């Protein structure tokens, strides 16, 4: 189970909690995930009016990466609340996982990836960021942002290397939406450039986007359906 438990979105959530956490204090006790979603939506709305909030979120995420105690404690609280809810649904669905390792698990090893990319002259600097160029794809893979923070592509590379080391897999399949087609071409391509022949055994099985009458599903805009609602409706229709 590989949840996206790291990244700039958590910088946004931490800033939102700092600014407007008191507004959802009671809801946090009863339905914490809905309360956190409200904060995330509020941040998105406010950042459209005040774009400097995005800079604040990036700085907050960098504090998290640098192990600032306050940021880490709050992030852990949000992560634990999320996993508690996830596991309730896994139980209902009869789903079990042998391993839980989110993006945050690869924060440290992603630094080793960056070091290797620099040493092998695979990554180059561009506008303060570190990138791996893919002229044939028309877009480079950013492996380190201009503020020095890591990015999910780097963590995906670190995760793939770790999985091959642990499992010596014959094939590793990523079932992820089609909007990540380019991303996986870049990740697998970078792994190959690093000399990992097994990267040929990594494959992306994509699926189409899910639309509501209001448009594309979007956490940022609050255009989502909660799994609880899907399950409740399913049980209702099958009773």
mmCIF file of C-alpha atoms in Angstrom:
data_model
loop_
_atom_site.group_PDB
_atom_site.id
_atom_site.type_symbol
_atom_site.label_atom_id
_atom_site.label_comp_id
_atom_site.label_asym_id
_atom_site.label_seq_id
_atom_site.Cartn_x
_atom_site.Cartn_y
_atom_site.Cartn_z
ATOM 1 C CA UNK A 1 0.000 0.000 0.000
ATOM 2 C CA UNK A 2 1.725 3.140 -1.264
ATOM 3 C CA UNK A 3 -0.282 6.245 -0.263
ATOM 4 C CA UNK A 4 0.742 9.734 -1.314
ATOM 5 C CA UNK A 5 1.521 10.863 2.225
ATOM 6 C CA UNK A 6 4.139 13.463 1.304
ATOM 7 C CA UNK A 7 4.604 16.456 -0.960
ATOM 8 C CA UNK A 8 3.612 20.089 -1.374
ATOM 9 C CA UNK A 9 -0.065 19.260 -0.767
ATOM 10 C CA UNK A 10 0.894 18.632 2.854
ATOM 11 C CA UNK A 11 2.580 22.017 2.961
ATOM 12 C CA UNK A 12 -0.762 23.462 1.884
ATOM 13 C CA UNK A 13 -2.653 21.478 4.508
ATOM 14 C CA UNK A 14 -0.279 22.506 7.298
ATOM 15 C CA UNK A 15 -0.568 26.182 6.348
ATOM 16 C CA UNK A 16 -4.367 25.847 6.165
ATOM 17 C CA UNK A 17 -4.509 24.228 9.599
ATOM 18 C CA UNK A 18 -2.304 26.962 11.046
ATOM 19 C CA UNK A 19 -4.550 29.689 9.618
ATOM 20 C CA UNK A 20 -8.060 28.225 9.817
ATOM 21 C CA UNK A 21 -7.827 25.122 12.008
ATOM 22 C CA UNK A 22 -10.058 26.634 14.697
ATOM 23 C CA UNK A 23 -12.925 26.765 12.164
ATOM 24 C CA UNK A 24 -13.041 22.954 11.962
ATOM 25 C CA UNK A 25 -12.006 22.159 15.536
ATOM 26 C CA UNK A 26 -15.254 20.348 16.439
ATOM 27 C CA UNK A 27 -15.483 18.523 13.116
ATOM 28 C CA UNK A 28 -11.899 17.301 13.531
ATOM 29 C CA UNK A 29 -13.062 15.296 16.569
ATOM 30 C CA UNK A 30 -15.986 13.633 14.731
ATOM 31 C CA UNK A 31 -15.049 13.441 11.051
ATOM 32 C CA UNK A 32 -11.384 14.431 10.715
ATOM 33 C CA UNK A 33 -10.990 13.540 7.021
ATOM 34 C CA UNK A 34 -13.910 15.738 5.965
ATOM 35 C CA UNK A 35 -12.515 18.518 8.167
ATOM 36 C CA UNK A 36 -9.077 18.235 6.547
ATOM 37 C CA UNK A 37 -10.670 18.276 3.092
ATOM 38 C CA UNK A 38 -12.487 21.505 4.017
ATOM 39 C CA UNK A 39 -9.152 23.064 5.002
ATOM 40 C CA UNK A 40 -7.529 21.923 1.749
ATOM 41 C CA UNK A 41 -10.389 23.396 -0.303
ATOM 42 C CA UNK A 42 -10.203 26.642 1.695
ATOM 43 C CA UNK A 43 -6.480 26.902 0.971
ATOM 44 C CA UNK A 44 -7.111 26.403 -2.770
ATOM 45 C CA UNK A 45 -9.807 29.093 -2.807
ATOM 46 C CA UNK A 46 -7.735 31.570 -0.800
ATOM 47 C CA UNK A 47 -4.565 30.933 -2.823
ATOM 48 C CA UNK A 48 -6.406 31.951 -5.994
ATOM 49 C CA UNK A 49 -6.964 35.350 -4.383
ATOM 50 C CA UNK A 50 -3.549 35.451 -2.661
ATOM 51 C CA UNK A 51 -0.988 33.448 -4.738
ATOM 52 C CA UNK A 52 1.720 34.122 -2.130
ATOM 53 C CA UNK A 53 0.057 31.409 -0.027
ATOM 54 C CA UNK A 54 1.566 28.859 -2.435
ATOM 55 C CA UNK A 55 5.059 30.140 -1.567
ATOM 56 C CA UNK A 56 4.156 29.759 2.090
ATOM 57 C CA UNK A 57 3.082 26.154 1.456
ATOM 58 C CA UNK A 58 6.333 25.354 -0.356
ATOM 59 C CA UNK A 59 8.319 26.762 2.557
ATOM 60 C CA UNK A 60 6.215 24.730 4.990
ATOM 61 C CA UNK A 61 6.880 21.521 3.054
ATOM 62 C CA UNK A 62 10.605 22.302 3.089
ATOM 63 C CA UNK A 63 10.357 22.661 6.888
ATOM 64 C CA UNK A 64 8.703 19.231 6.973
ATOM 65 C CA UNK A 65 11.528 17.753 4.882
ATOM 66 C CA UNK A 66 14.060 19.395 7.170
ATOM 67 C CA UNK A 67 12.342 17.692 10.129
ATOM 68 C CA UNK A 68 10.969 20.788 11.831
ATOM 69 C CA UNK A 69 9.369 19.338 14.981
ATOM 70 C CA UNK A 70 6.079 21.276 14.810
ATOM 71 C CA UNK A 71 5.575 20.493 11.107
ATOM 72 C CA UNK A 72 6.465 16.813 11.542
ATOM 73 C CA UNK A 73 4.155 16.352 14.563
ATOM 74 C CA UNK A 74 1.207 17.905 12.735
ATOM 75 C CA UNK A 75 1.920 15.889 9.559
ATOM 76 C CA UNK A 76 2.036 12.666 11.616
ATOM 77 C CA UNK A 77 -1.304 13.552 13.190
ATOM 78 C CA UNK A 78 -2.930 14.002 9.761
ATOM 79 C CA UNK A 79 -1.308 10.823 8.413
ATOM 80 C CA UNK A 80 -2.439 8.729 11.396
ATOM 81 C CA UNK A 81 -6.009 10.022 11.116
ATOM 82 C CA UNK A 82 -6.033 9.144 7.412
ATOM 83 C CA UNK A 83 -4.695 5.628 7.938
ATOM 84 C CA UNK A 84 -7.212 5.000 10.702
ATOM 85 C CA UNK A 85 -10.043 5.750 8.270
ATOM 86 C CA UNK A 86 -8.437 3.821 5.391
ATOM 87 C CA UNK A 87 -8.109 0.700 7.547
ATOM 88 C CA UNK A 88 -11.784 0.827 8.498
ATOM 89 C CA UNK A 89 -12.687 0.654 4.803
ATOM 90 C CA UNK A 90 -10.116 -2.058 4.096
ATOM 91 C CA UNK A 91 -11.794 -4.136 6.810
ATOM 92 C CA UNK A 92 -15.262 -3.622 5.299
ATOM 93 C CA UNK A 93 -13.950 -4.586 1.848
ATOM 94 C CA UNK A 94 -11.913 -7.544 3.105
ATOM 95 C CA UNK A 95 -8.694 -5.991 1.792
ATOM 96 C CA UNK A 96 -5.356 -6.779 3.398
ATOM 97 C CA UNK A 97 -1.865 -5.461 2.670
ATOM 98 C CA UNK A 98 1.445 -7.147 3.476
ATOM 99 C CA UNK A 99 3.352 -3.854 3.414
ATOM 100 C CA UNK A 100 2.499 -0.217 4.101
ATOM 101 C CA UNK A 101 5.088 2.230 2.761
ATOM 102 C CA UNK A 102 4.015 5.700 1.686
ATOM 103 C CA UNK A 103 5.982 8.326 -0.208
ATOM 104 C CA UNK A 104 7.423 9.641 3.065
ATOM 105 C CA UNK A 105 9.275 6.332 3.503
ATOM 106 C CA UNK A 106 11.496 7.353 0.572
ATOM 107 C CA UNK A 107 12.333 10.879 1.667
ATOM 108 C CA UNK A 108 15.882 9.992 2.727
ATOM 109 C CA UNK A 109 16.635 7.546 -0.096
ATOM 110 C CA UNK A 110 15.476 10.118 -2.661
ATOM 111 C CA UNK A 111 18.510 12.173 -1.623
ATOM 112 C CA UNK A 112 20.700 9.224 -2.650
ATOM 113 C CA UNK A 113 18.890 9.142 -6.002
ATOM 114 C CA UNK A 114 19.676 12.814 -6.564
ATOM 115 C CA UNK A 115 23.321 12.228 -5.620
ATOM 116 C CA UNK A 116 23.557 9.337 -8.115
ATOM 117 C CA UNK A 117 21.898 11.374 -10.883
ATOM 118 C CA UNK A 118 24.423 14.174 -10.368
ATOM 119 C CA UNK A 119 27.438 11.843 -10.158
ATOM 120 C CA UNK A 120 26.420 10.018 -13.351
ATOM 121 C CA UNK A 121 25.762 13.393 -15.054
ATOM 122 C CA UNK A 122 22.200 12.322 -15.849
ATOM 123 C CA UNK A 123 20.618 15.359 -14.154
ATOM 124 C CA UNK A 124 21.380 18.978 -15.025
ATOM 125 C CA UNK A 125 20.488 22.296 -13.424
ATOM 126 C CA UNK A 126 17.797 24.411 -14.981
ATOM 127 C CA UNK A 127 16.469 27.662 -13.468
ATOM 128 C CA UNK A 128 17.704 26.526 -10.044
ATOM 129 C CA UNK A 129 15.964 23.141 -10.278
ATOM 130 C CA UNK A 130 17.545 19.783 -11.088
ATOM 131 C CA UNK A 131 16.085 18.003 -14.107
ATOM 132 C CA UNK A 132 16.538 14.924 -16.286
ATOM 133 C CA UNK A 133 16.082 15.912 -19.912
ATOM 134 C CA UNK A 134 13.825 13.992 -22.304
ATOM 135 C CA UNK A 135 13.924 15.828 -25.666
ATOM 136 C CA UNK A 136 11.909 13.016 -27.281
ATOM 137 C CA UNK A 137 9.077 13.578 -24.775
ATOM 138 C CA UNK A 138 9.245 17.363 -24.929
ATOM 139 C CA UNK A 139 9.239 17.744 -21.118
ATOM 140 C CA UNK A 140 11.989 17.076 -18.549
ATOM 141 C CA UNK A 141 11.507 15.229 -15.266
ATOM 142 C CA UNK A 142 12.107 17.540 -12.302
ATOM 143 C CA UNK A 143 13.983 15.613 -9.606
ATOM 144 C CA UNK A 144 14.682 18.487 -7.223
ATOM 145 C CA UNK A 145 12.807 21.771 -7.053
ATOM 146 C CA UNK A 146 14.517 25.151 -7.098
ATOM 147 C CA UNK A 147 14.022 25.561 -3.333
ATOM 148 C CA UNK A 148 15.893 22.285 -2.727
ATOM 149 C CA UNK A 149 12.764 20.272 -1.887
ATOM 150 C CA UNK A 150 12.194 16.815 -3.322
ATOM 151 C CA UNK A 151 9.352 15.919 -5.649
ATOM 152 C CA UNK A 152 7.263 12.781 -6.151
ATOM 153 C CA UNK A 153 9.145 11.674 -9.289
ATOM 154 C CA UNK A 154 12.328 11.331 -7.253
ATOM 155 C CA UNK A 155 10.500 9.350 -4.603
ATOM 156 C CA UNK A 156 9.019 7.091 -7.311
ATOM 157 C CA UNK A 157 12.557 6.341 -8.538
ATOM 158 C CA UNK A 158 13.753 5.607 -4.995
ATOM 159 C CA UNK A 159 10.715 3.357 -4.398
ATOM 160 C CA UNK A 160 11.296 1.377 -7.615
ATOM 161 C CA UNK A 161 14.961 0.786 -6.728
ATOM 162 C CA UNK A 162 13.997 -0.341 -3.222
ATOM 163 C CA UNK A 163 11.314 -2.721 -4.506
ATOM 164 C CA UNK A 164 13.684 -4.367 -6.945
ATOM 165 C CA UNK A 165 16.286 -4.771 -4.209
ATOM 166 C CA UNK A 166 13.705 -6.357 -1.849
ATOM 167 C CA UNK A 167 11.607 -8.450 -4.233
ATOM 168 C CA UNK A 168 13.649 -8.978 -7.436
ATOM 169 C CA UNK A 169 10.320 -8.725 -9.247
ATOM 170 C CA UNK A 170 9.679 -10.209 -12.700
ATOM 171 C CA UNK A 171 7.276 -7.377 -13.430
ATOM 172 C CA UNK A 172 6.157 -4.298 -11.515
ATOM 173 C CA UNK A 173 2.770 -2.920 -12.532
ATOM 174 C CA UNK A 174 1.615 0.624 -11.743
ATOM 175 C CA UNK A 175 -2.177 0.965 -12.028
ATOM 176 C CA UNK A 176 -2.540 4.745 -12.197
ATOM 177 C CA UNK A 177 -4.728 7.160 -14.181
ATOM 178 C CA UNK A 178 -3.902 8.058 -17.778
ATOM 179 C CA UNK A 179 -3.039 11.639 -16.793
ATOM 180 C CA UNK A 180 0.241 10.193 -15.448
ATOM 181 C CA UNK A 181 1.322 8.602 -18.769
ATOM 182 C CA UNK A 182 4.122 11.122 -19.318
ATOM 183 C CA UNK A 183 5.282 10.893 -15.711
ATOM 184 C CA UNK A 184 5.853 7.144 -15.884
ATOM 185 C CA UNK A 185 7.644 7.380 -19.233
ATOM 186 C CA UNK A 186 10.016 9.840 -17.549
ATOM 187 C CA UNK A 187 10.436 7.742 -14.368
ATOM 188 C CA UNK A 188 11.093 4.493 -16.254
ATOM 189 C CA UNK A 189 13.349 6.369 -18.679
ATOM 190 C CA UNK A 190 15.378 7.832 -15.799
ATOM 191 C CA UNK A 191 15.754 4.401 -14.202
ATOM 192 C CA UNK A 192 17.122 3.091 -17.514
ATOM 193 C CA UNK A 193 19.537 6.025 -17.831
ATOM 194 C CA UNK A 194 20.802 5.086 -14.343
ATOM 195 C CA UNK A 195 21.669 1.625 -15.664
ATOM 196 C CA UNK A 196 18.776 -0.361 -14.169
ATOM 197 C CA UNK A 197 18.024 -2.979 -16.841
ATOM 198 C CA UNK A 198 15.032 -4.216 -14.845
ATOM 199 C CA UNK A 199 13.291 -0.905 -15.623
ATOM 200 C CA UNK A 200 12.132 -2.625 -18.845
ATOM 201 C CA UNK A 201 9.974 -4.784 -16.566
ATOM 202 C CA UNK A 202 8.138 -1.779 -15.117
ATOM 203 C CA UNK A 203 4.847 -1.060 -16.817
ATOM 204 C CA UNK A 204 2.091 1.519 -16.392
ATOM 205 C CA UNK A 205 -1.466 0.194 -16.750
ATOM 206 C CA UNK A 206 -3.570 3.329 -17.044
ATOM 207 C CA UNK A 207 -7.279 3.978 -16.744
ATOM 208 C CA UNK A 208 -9.495 6.839 -17.807
ATOM 209 C CA UNK A 209 -10.513 9.801 -15.707
ATOM 210 C CA UNK A 210 -13.730 9.681 -13.724
ATOM 211 C CA UNK A 211 -16.092 12.594 -14.313
ATOM 212 C CA UNK A 212 -19.061 13.824 -12.345
ATOM 213 C CA UNK A 213 -21.809 16.010 -13.849
ATOM 214 C CA UNK A 214 -19.874 18.940 -12.328
ATOM 215 C CA UNK A 215 -16.669 17.877 -14.113
ATOM 216 C CA UNK A 216 -13.442 16.048 -13.277
ATOM 217 C CA UNK A 217 -12.915 14.709 -9.753
ATOM 218 C CA UNK A 218 -10.764 17.231 -7.917
ATOM 219 C CA UNK A 219 -9.747 17.211 -4.242
ATOM 220 C CA UNK A 220 -8.580 20.793 -4.561
ATOM 221 C CA UNK A 221 -12.023 21.972 -5.661
ATOM 222 C CA UNK A 222 -13.893 19.611 -3.358
ATOM 223 C CA UNK A 223 -15.378 17.832 -6.361
ATOM 224 C CA UNK A 224 -15.119 14.361 -4.809
ATOM 225 C CA UNK A 225 -17.194 11.374 -3.735
ATOM 226 C CA UNK A 226 -16.344 9.807 -0.395
ATOM 227 C CA UNK A 227 -15.818 6.034 -0.375
ATOM 228 C CA UNK A 228 -18.248 5.774 2.556
ATOM 229 C CA UNK A 229 -21.000 7.207 0.357
ATOM 230 C CA UNK A 230 -20.185 4.736 -2.432
ATOM 231 C CA UNK A 231 -20.264 1.793 -0.003
ATOM 232 C CA UNK A 232 -23.453 2.968 1.728
ATOM 233 C CA UNK A 233 -25.217 3.315 -1.637
ATOM 234 C CA UNK A 234 -23.901 -0.092 -2.777
ATOM 235 C CA UNK A 235 -25.170 -1.801 0.382
ATOM 236 C CA UNK A 236 -28.495 -0.018 0.031
ATOM 237 C CA UNK A 237 -28.937 -1.215 -3.564
ATOM 238 C CA UNK A 238 -27.968 -4.815 -2.807
ATOM 239 C CA UNK A 239 -30.068 -5.293 0.314
#
